[in-house]
Short mmCIF file of C-alpha atoms in Angstrom, two decimals:
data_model
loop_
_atom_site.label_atom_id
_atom_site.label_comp_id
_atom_site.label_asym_id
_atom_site.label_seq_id
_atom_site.Cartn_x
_atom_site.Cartn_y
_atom_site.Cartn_z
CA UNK A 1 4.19 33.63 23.13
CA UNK A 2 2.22 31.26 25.67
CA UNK A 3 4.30 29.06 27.63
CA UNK A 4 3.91 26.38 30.14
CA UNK A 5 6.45 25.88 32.82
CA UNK A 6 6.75 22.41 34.75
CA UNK A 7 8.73 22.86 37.80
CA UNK A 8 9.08 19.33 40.13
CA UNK A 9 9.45 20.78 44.10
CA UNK A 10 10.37 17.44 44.70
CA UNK A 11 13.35 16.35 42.53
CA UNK A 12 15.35 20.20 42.94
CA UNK A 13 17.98 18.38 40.59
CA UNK A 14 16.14 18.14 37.67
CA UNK A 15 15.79 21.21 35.31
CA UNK A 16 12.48 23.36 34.56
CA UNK A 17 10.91 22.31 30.98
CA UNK A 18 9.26 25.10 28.59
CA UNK A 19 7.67 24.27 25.86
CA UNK A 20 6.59 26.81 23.38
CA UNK A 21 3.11 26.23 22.74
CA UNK A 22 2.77 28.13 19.32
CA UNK A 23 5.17 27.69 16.43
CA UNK A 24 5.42 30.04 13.01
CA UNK A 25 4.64 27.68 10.29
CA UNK A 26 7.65 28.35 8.26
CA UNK A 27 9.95 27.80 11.60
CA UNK A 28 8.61 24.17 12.29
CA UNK A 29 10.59 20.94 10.59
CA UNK A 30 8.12 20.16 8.59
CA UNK A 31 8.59 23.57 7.01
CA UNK A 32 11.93 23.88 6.57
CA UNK A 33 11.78 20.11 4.77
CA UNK A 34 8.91 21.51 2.54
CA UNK A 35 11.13 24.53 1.06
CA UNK A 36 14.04 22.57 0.51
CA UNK A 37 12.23 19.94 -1.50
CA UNK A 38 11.16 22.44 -3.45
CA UNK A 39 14.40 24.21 -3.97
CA UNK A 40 15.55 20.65 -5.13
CA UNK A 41 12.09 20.46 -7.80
CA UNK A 42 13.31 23.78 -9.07
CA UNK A 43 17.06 22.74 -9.84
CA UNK A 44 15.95 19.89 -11.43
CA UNK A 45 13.78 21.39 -13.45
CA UNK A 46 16.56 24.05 -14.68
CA UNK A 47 18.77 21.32 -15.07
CA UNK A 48 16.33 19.42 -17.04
CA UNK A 49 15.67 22.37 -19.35
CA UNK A 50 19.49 23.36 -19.56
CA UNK A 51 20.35 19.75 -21.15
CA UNK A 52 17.36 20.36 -24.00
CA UNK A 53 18.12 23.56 -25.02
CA UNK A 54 21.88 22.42 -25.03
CA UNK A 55 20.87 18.99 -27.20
CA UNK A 56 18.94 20.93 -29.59
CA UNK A 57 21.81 23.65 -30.27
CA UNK A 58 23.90 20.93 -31.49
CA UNK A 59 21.09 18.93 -33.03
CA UNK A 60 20.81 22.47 -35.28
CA UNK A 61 24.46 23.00 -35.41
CA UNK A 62 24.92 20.03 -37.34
CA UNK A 63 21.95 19.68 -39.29
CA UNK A 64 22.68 22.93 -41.03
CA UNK A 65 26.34 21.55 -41.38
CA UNK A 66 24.74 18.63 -43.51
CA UNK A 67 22.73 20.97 -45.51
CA UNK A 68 26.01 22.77 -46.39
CA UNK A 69 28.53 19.60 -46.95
CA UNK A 70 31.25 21.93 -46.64
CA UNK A 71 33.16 23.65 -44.32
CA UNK A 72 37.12 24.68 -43.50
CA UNK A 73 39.20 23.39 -41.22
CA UNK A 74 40.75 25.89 -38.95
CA UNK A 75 36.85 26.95 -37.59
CA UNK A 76 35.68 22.90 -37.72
CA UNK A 77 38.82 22.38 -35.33
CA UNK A 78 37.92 25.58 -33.31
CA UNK A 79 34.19 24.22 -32.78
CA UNK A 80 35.48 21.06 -31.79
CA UNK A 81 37.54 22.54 -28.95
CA UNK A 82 34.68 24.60 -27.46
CA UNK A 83 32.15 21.93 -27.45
CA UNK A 84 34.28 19.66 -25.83
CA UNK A 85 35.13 22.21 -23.11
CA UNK A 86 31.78 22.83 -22.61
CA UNK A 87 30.88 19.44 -22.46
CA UNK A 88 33.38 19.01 -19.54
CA UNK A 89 31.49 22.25 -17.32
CA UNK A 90 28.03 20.40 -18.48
CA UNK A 91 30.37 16.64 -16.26
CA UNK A 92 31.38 18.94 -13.41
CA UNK A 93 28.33 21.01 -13.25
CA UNK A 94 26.63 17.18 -13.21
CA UNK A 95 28.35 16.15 -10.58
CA UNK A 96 28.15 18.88 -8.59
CA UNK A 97 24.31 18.79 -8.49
CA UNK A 98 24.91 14.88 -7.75
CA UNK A 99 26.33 16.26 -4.33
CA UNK A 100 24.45 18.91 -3.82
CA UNK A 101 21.24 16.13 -4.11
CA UNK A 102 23.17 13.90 -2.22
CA UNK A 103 23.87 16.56 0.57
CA UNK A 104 20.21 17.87 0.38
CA UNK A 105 18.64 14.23 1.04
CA UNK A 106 21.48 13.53 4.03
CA UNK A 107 20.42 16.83 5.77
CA UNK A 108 16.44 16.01 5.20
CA UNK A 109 17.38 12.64 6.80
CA UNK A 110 18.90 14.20 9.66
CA UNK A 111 15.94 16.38 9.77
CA UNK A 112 13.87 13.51 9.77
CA UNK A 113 16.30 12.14 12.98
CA UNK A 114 15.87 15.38 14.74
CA UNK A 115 12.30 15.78 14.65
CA UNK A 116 11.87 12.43 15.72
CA UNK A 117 14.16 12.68 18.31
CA UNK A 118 12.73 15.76 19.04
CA UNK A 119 8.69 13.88 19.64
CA UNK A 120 10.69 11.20 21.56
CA UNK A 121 11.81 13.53 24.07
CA UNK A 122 8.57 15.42 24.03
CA UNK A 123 6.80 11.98 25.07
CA UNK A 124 9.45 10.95 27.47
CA UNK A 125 8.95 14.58 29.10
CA UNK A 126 5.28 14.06 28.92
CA UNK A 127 5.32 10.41 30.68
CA UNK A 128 8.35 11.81 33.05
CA UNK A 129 5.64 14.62 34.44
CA UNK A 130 2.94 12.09 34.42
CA UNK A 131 4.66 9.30 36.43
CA UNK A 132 6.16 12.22 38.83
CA UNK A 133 2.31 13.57 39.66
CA UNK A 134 1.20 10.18 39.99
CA UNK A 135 4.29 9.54 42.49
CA UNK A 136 3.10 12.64 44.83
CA UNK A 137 -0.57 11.89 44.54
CA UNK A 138 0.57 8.09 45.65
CA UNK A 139 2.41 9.78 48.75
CA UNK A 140 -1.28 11.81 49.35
CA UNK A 141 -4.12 9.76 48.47
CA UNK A 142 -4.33 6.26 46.36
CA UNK A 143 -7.72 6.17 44.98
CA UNK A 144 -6.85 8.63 42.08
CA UNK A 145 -4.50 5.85 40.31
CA UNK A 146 -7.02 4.04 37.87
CA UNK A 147 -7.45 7.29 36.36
CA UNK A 148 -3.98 8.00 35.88
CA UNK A 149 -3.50 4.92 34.69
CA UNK A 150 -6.25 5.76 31.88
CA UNK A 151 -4.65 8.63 31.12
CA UNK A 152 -1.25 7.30 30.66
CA UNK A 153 -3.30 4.60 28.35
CA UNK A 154 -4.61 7.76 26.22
CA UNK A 155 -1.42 9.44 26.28
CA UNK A 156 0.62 5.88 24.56
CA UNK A 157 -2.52 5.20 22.52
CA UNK A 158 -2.25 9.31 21.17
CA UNK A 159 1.57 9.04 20.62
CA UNK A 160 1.33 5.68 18.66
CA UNK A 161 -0.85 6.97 16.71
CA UNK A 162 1.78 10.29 15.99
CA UNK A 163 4.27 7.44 15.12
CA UNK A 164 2.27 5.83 12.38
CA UNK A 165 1.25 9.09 10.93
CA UNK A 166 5.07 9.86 10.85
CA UNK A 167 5.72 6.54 9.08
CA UNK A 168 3.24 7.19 6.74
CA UNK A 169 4.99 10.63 6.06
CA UNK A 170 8.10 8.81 5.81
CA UNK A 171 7.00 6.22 3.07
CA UNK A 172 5.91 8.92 1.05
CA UNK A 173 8.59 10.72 0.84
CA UNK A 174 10.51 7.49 0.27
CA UNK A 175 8.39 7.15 -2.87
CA UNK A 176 9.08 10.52 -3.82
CA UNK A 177 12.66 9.78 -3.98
CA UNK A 178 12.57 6.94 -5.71
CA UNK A 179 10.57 8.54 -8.57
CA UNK A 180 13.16 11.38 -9.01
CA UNK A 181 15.84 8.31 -9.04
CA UNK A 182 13.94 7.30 -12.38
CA UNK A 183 14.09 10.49 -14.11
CA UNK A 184 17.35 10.84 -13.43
CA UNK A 185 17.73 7.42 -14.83
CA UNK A 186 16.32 7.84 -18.13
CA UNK A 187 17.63 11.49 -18.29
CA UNK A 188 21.18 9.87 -18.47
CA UNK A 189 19.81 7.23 -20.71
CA UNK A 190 19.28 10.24 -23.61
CA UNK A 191 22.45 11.83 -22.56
CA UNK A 192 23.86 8.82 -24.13
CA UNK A 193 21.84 8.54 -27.15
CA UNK A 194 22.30 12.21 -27.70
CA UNK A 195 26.21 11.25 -27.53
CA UNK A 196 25.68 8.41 -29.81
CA UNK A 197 24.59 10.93 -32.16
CA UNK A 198 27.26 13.72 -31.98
CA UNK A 199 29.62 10.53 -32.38
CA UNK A 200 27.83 9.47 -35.57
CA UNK A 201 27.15 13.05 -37.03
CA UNK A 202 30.97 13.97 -36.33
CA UNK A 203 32.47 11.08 -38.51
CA UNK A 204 30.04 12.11 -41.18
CA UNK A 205 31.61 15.69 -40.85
CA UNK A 206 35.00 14.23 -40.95
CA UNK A 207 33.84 12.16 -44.70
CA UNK A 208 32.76 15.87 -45.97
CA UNK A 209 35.77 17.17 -45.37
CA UNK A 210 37.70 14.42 -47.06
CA UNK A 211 35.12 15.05 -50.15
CA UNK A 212 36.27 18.73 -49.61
CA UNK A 213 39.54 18.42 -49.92
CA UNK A 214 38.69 16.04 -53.75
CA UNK A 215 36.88 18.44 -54.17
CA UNK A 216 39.07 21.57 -54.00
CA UNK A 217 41.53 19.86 -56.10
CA UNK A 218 38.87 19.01 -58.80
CA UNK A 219 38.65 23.17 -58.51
CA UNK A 220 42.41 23.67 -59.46
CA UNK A 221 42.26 21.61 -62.33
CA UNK A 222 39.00 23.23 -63.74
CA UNK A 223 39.39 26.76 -64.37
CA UNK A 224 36.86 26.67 -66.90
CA UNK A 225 34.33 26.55 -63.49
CA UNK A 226 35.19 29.97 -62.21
CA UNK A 227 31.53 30.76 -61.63
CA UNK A 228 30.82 28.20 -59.88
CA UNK A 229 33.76 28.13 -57.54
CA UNK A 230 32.38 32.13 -57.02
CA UNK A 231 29.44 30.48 -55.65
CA UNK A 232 31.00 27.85 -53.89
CA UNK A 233 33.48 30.92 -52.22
CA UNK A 234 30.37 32.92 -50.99
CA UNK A 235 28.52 29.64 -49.53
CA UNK A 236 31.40 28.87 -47.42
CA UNK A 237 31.85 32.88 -46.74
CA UNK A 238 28.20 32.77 -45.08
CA UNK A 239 29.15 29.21 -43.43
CA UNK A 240 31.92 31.05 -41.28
CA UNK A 241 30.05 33.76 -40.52
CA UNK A 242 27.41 31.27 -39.23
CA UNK A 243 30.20 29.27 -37.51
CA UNK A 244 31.64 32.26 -36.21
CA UNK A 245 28.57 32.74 -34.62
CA UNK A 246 28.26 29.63 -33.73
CA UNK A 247 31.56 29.54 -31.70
CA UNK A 248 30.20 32.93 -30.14
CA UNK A 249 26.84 31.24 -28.61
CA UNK A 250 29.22 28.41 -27.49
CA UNK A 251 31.32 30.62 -25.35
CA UNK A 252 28.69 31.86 -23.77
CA UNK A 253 27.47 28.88 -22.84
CA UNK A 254 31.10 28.08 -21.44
CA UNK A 255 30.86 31.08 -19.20
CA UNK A 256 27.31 30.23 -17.88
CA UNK A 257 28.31 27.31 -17.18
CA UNK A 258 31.45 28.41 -14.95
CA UNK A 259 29.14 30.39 -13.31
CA UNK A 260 26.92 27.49 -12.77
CA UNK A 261 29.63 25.52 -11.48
CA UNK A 262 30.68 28.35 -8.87
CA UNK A 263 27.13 28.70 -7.51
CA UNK A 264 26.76 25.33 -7.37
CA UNK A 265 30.33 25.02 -5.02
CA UNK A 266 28.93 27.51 -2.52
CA UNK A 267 25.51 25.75 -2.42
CA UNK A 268 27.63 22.40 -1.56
CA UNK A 269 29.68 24.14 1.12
CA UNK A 270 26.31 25.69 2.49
CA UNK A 271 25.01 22.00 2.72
CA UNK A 272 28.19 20.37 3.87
CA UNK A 273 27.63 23.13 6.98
CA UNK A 274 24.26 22.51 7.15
CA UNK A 275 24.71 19.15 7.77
CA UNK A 276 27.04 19.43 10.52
CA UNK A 277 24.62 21.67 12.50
CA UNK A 278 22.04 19.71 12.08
CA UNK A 279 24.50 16.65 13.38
CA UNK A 280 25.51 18.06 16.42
CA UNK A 281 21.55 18.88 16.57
CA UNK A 282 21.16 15.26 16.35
CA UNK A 283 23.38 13.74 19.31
CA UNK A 284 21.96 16.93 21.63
CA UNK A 285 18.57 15.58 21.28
CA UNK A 286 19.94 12.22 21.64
CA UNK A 287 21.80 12.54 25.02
CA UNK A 288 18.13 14.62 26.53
CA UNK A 289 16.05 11.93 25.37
CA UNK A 290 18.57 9.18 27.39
CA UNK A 291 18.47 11.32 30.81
CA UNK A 292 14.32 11.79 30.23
CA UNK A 293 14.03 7.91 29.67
CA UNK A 294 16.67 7.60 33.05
CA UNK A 295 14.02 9.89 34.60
CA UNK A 296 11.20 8.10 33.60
CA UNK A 297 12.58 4.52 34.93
CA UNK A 298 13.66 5.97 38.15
CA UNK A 299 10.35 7.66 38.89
CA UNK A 300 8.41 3.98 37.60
CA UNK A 301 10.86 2.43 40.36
CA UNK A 302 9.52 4.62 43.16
CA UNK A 303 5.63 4.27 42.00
CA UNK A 304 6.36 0.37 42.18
CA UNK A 305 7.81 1.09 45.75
CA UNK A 306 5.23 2.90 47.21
CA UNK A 307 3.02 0.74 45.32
CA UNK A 308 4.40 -1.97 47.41
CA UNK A 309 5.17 0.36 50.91
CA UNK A 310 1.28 0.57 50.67
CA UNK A 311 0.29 -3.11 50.25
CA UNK A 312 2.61 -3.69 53.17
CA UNK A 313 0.30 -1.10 55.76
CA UNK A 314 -3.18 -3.24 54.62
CA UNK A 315 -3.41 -5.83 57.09
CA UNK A 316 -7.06 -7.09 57.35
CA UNK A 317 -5.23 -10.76 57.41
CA UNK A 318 -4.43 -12.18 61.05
CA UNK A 319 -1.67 -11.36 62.97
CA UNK A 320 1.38 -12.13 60.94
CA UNK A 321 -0.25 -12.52 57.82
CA UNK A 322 0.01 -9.45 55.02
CA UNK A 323 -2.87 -9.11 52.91
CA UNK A 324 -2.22 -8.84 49.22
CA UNK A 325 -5.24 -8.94 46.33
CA UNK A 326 -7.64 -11.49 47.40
CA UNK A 327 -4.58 -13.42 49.30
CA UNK A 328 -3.13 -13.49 52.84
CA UNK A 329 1.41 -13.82 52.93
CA UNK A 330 3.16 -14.91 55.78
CA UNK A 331 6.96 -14.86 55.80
CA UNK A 332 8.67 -17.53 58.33
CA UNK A 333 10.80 -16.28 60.96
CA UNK A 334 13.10 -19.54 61.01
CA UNK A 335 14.95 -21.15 58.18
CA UNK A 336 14.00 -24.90 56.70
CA UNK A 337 13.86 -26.63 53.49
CA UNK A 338 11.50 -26.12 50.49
CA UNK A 339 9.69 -29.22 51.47
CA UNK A 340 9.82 -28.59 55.16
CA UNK A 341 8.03 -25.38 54.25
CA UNK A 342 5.63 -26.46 52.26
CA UNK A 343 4.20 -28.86 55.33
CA UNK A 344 4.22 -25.83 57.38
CA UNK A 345 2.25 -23.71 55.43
CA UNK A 346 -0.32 -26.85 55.21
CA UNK A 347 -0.52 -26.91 58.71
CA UNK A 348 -1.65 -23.11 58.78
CA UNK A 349 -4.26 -23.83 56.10
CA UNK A 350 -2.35 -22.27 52.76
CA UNK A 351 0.47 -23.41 50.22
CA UNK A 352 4.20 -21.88 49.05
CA UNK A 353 3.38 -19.15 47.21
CA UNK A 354 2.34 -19.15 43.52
CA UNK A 355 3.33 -16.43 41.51
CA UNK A 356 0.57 -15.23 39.42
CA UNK A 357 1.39 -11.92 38.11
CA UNK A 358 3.71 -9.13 37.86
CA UNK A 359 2.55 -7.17 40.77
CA UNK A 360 2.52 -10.39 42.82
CA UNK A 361 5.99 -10.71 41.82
CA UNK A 362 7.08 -7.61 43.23
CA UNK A 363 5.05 -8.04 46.18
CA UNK A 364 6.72 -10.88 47.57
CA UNK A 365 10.40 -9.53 46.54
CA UNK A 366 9.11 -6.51 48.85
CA UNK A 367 9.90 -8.36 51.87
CA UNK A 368 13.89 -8.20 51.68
CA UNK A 369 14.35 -11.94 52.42
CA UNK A 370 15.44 -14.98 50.34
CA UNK A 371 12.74 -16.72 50.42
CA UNK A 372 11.69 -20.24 48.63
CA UNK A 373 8.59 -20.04 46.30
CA UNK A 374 5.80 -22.96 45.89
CA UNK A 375 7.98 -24.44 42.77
CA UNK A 376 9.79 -27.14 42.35
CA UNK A 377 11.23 -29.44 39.76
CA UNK A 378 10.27 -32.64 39.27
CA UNK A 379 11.91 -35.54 36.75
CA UNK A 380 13.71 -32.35 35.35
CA UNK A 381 10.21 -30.32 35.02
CA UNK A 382 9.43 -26.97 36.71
CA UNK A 383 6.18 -27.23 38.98
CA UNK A 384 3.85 -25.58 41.04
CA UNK A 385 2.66 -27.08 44.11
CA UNK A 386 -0.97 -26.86 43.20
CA UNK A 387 -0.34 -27.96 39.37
CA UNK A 388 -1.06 -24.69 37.78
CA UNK A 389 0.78 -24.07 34.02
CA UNK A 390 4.07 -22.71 34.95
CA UNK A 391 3.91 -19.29 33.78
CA UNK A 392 5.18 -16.61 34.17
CA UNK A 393 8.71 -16.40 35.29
CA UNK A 394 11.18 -13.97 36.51
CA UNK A 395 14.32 -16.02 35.96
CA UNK A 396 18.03 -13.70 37.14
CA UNK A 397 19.92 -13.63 34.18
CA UNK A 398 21.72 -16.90 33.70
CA UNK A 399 18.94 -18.81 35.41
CA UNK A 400 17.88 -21.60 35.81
CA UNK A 401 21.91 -23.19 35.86
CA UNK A 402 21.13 -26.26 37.27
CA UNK A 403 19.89 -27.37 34.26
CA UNK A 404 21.25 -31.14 35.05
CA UNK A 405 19.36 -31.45 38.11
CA UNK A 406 16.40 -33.53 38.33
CA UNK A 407 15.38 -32.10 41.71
CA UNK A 408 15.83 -28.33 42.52
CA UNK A 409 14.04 -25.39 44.60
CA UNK A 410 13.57 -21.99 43.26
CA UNK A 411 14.14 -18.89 45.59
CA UNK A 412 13.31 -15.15 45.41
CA UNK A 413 16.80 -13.39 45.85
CA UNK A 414 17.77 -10.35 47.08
CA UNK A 415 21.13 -9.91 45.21
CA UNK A 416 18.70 -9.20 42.20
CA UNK A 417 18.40 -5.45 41.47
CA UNK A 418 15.43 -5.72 38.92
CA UNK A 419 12.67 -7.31 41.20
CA UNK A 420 11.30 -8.81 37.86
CA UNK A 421 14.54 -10.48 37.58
CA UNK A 422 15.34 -12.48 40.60
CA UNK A 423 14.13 -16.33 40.77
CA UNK A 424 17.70 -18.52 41.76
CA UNK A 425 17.18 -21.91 41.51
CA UNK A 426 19.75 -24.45 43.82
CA UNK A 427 19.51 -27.30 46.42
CA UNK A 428 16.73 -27.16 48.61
CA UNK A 429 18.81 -26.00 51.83
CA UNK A 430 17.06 -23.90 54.48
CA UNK A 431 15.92 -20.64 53.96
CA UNK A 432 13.00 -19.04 54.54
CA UNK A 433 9.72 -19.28 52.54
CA UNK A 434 6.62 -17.47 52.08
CA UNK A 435 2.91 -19.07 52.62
CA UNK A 436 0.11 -18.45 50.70
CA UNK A 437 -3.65 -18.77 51.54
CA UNK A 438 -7.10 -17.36 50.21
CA UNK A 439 -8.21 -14.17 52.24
CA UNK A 440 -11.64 -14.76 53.99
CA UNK A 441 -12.94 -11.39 55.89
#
């Protein structure tokens, strides 16, 4: 079996990945759900053909019994007590295929988890290597980061595309279900009717044996009808044999049906364990995929950083200044309002900064300073100092809190660990600021 090995010499803490790169068909998920939905077809359909050739025993039975209009009452009570005992095993074997379905569809749900759990990890694993190789090739050389960027595009655009497909698969077998549901539905539904019947066709039985019993007495008193009571003796001679029979078939199907029961117990337990394994499965997968996606944010962190270590060594800006994007930044050595700022950085031809974008955003936060931003508010509305919309933001959590203040400054803090989360607003006291002006080579 082919391999691939991805070993990080950088990060000795974190543990080698294999991943097999050729599966047998019948070990994948996919496989193991396909046999097991058709194990549950082929119960049905025994279960399905069980129930008719049970109905139409008894349909028979008691259609011959009408034919007859006779019969004795030690083998009618005798008949009565096996059906109803086999009726019973038909309820329990029921119900046990009601668990055994019920167990089968919980374990292809957890299937369903695990895979998917399973992909997750796969494409944390995948963006984990990504981001680290983009991290050392950042430490190298920086003009190979577009296309790693495009790749990383490819790479979300290919595993969005998994998840629909996966969806789709999901839907379907959601419809699946549901159809099943139905026949199980109107299965019951002639269950019932069929029981309506025996109902109707027993009190009928129980009317021919009242007319039996008239009708044995009109026998005493008319000896003259010897002959005919002969006859009468050697029809209900051939209907015990034929209930005698009768009762033999049923037994059987008693005993079939025990056995039914019994296989249908260990199948449960089998389930009940399967399930389990496949649980613990579950929260294993679960716990990898949280310390791939811890991986993944910690490694995004340092690409930001040396994004940002790099911006800070271009410096085609004059002395003082930092280049950023098409900008020059220069952070004040001395403390002063928001206001008093602002002037300054007039003075030296520029404005408080304007936060643009994202990776402006984490520019500025670079330089480990509270620092005031070109922003103020104004009659209770946030503005920039050049009148541009004011948007985005990177408000800390449980900012802006001054939301009674007409007038208020809005700093850059430090004490924010997410530099996409750290704009303070307060009183304009001193602090120091950051200028802003167009880069001109």
């Amino acid at each position: 079996m082919q391999t691939m090995d991805i070993d990080d010499d950088t990060s000795p803490n974190k543990p080698s990945v294999t991943f097999s790169a050729n599966f047998q068909w019948w070990k994948r998920p996919s496989g193991i759900a396909a046999v097991c939905l058709g194990l549950l077809c082929v119960l049905l359909l025994a279960g399905i053909i069980g129930l008719s050739v049970y109905y139409g025993v008894i349909d028979h039975h008691y259609s011959t019994e009408g034919d007859q209009q006779t019969s004795y009452s030690l083998l009618t009570k005798e008949g009565d007590l096996q059906p109803t005992s086999y009726n019973n095993l038909t309820k329990e074997g029921a119900e046990l295929q009601s668990s055994y379905n019920t167990l089968t569809q919980e374990r292809d749900e957890l299937q369903t988890s695990y895979n998917t759990l399973t992909k997750e990890r796969d494409e944390l694993q995948t963006s984990y290597n990504t981001l680290t190789e983009e991290r050392d090739q950042l430490q190298n050389s920086l003009t190979t980061r577009t296309a790693e960027r495009e790749k990383l595009q490819n790479s979300l655009n290919s595993r969005t595309a998994e998840r629909d497909q996966l969806q789709n698969s999901l839907n379907t077998r959601t419809t699946e279900r549901d159809q099943l549901q139905n026949s199980l539905t109107t299965k019951t539904k002639e269950k019932d009717q069929l029981q309506n019947t025996l109902t109707t066709i027993t009190r009928e039985r129980d009317q021919l044996q009242n007319s039996l019993t008239t009708r044995t007495k009109d026998r005493d008193q008319q000896q003259n009808s010897l002959k005919v009571m002969t006859a009468d003796r050697d029809q209900l001679k051939n209907s015990l044999n034929s209930r005698t029979k009768e009762r033999d078939q049923l037994q059987n199907n008693l005993n079939t049906r025990t056995t039914e029961k019994n296989q249908l117990q260990n199948s449960l337990t089998t389930k009940t364990k399967e399930k389990d394994q496949l649980q613990n499965t579950l929260t294993t997968i679960t716990r990898e995929r949280d310390q791939l996606q811890n991986n993944l944010n910690t490694t995004t962190t340092e690409r930001d950083q040396f994004k940002t270590r790099l911006r800070f060594y271009e410096k085609p800006c004059l002395d003082g200044w930092w280049k950023f994007g098409t900008s020059c930044y220069y952070v004040s050595s001395t403390m002063d309002s928001s206001g008093a700022g602002q002037k300054e950085c007039r003075t030296m031809g520029g404005e408080l900064v304007i936060i643009n974008s994202r990776e402006e955003q984490i520019f500025i936060h670079g330089f480990k300073k509270n620092v005031w931003i070109g922003t103020y508010k104004k009659d209770g509305i946030w503005e920039w100092v050049d009148d541009t919309p004011f948007k985005p933001t990177y408000w800390m959590e449980g900012e802006p809190n001054n939301l009674n203040d007409k007038a208020a400054c809005v700093e850059i803090s430090q004490t924010a660990s997410d530099p996409l989360k750290s704009w303070k607003d307060g009183p304009c006291i001193p602090k120091h600021w950051v200028c802003e002006k167009p880069f001109t080579p």
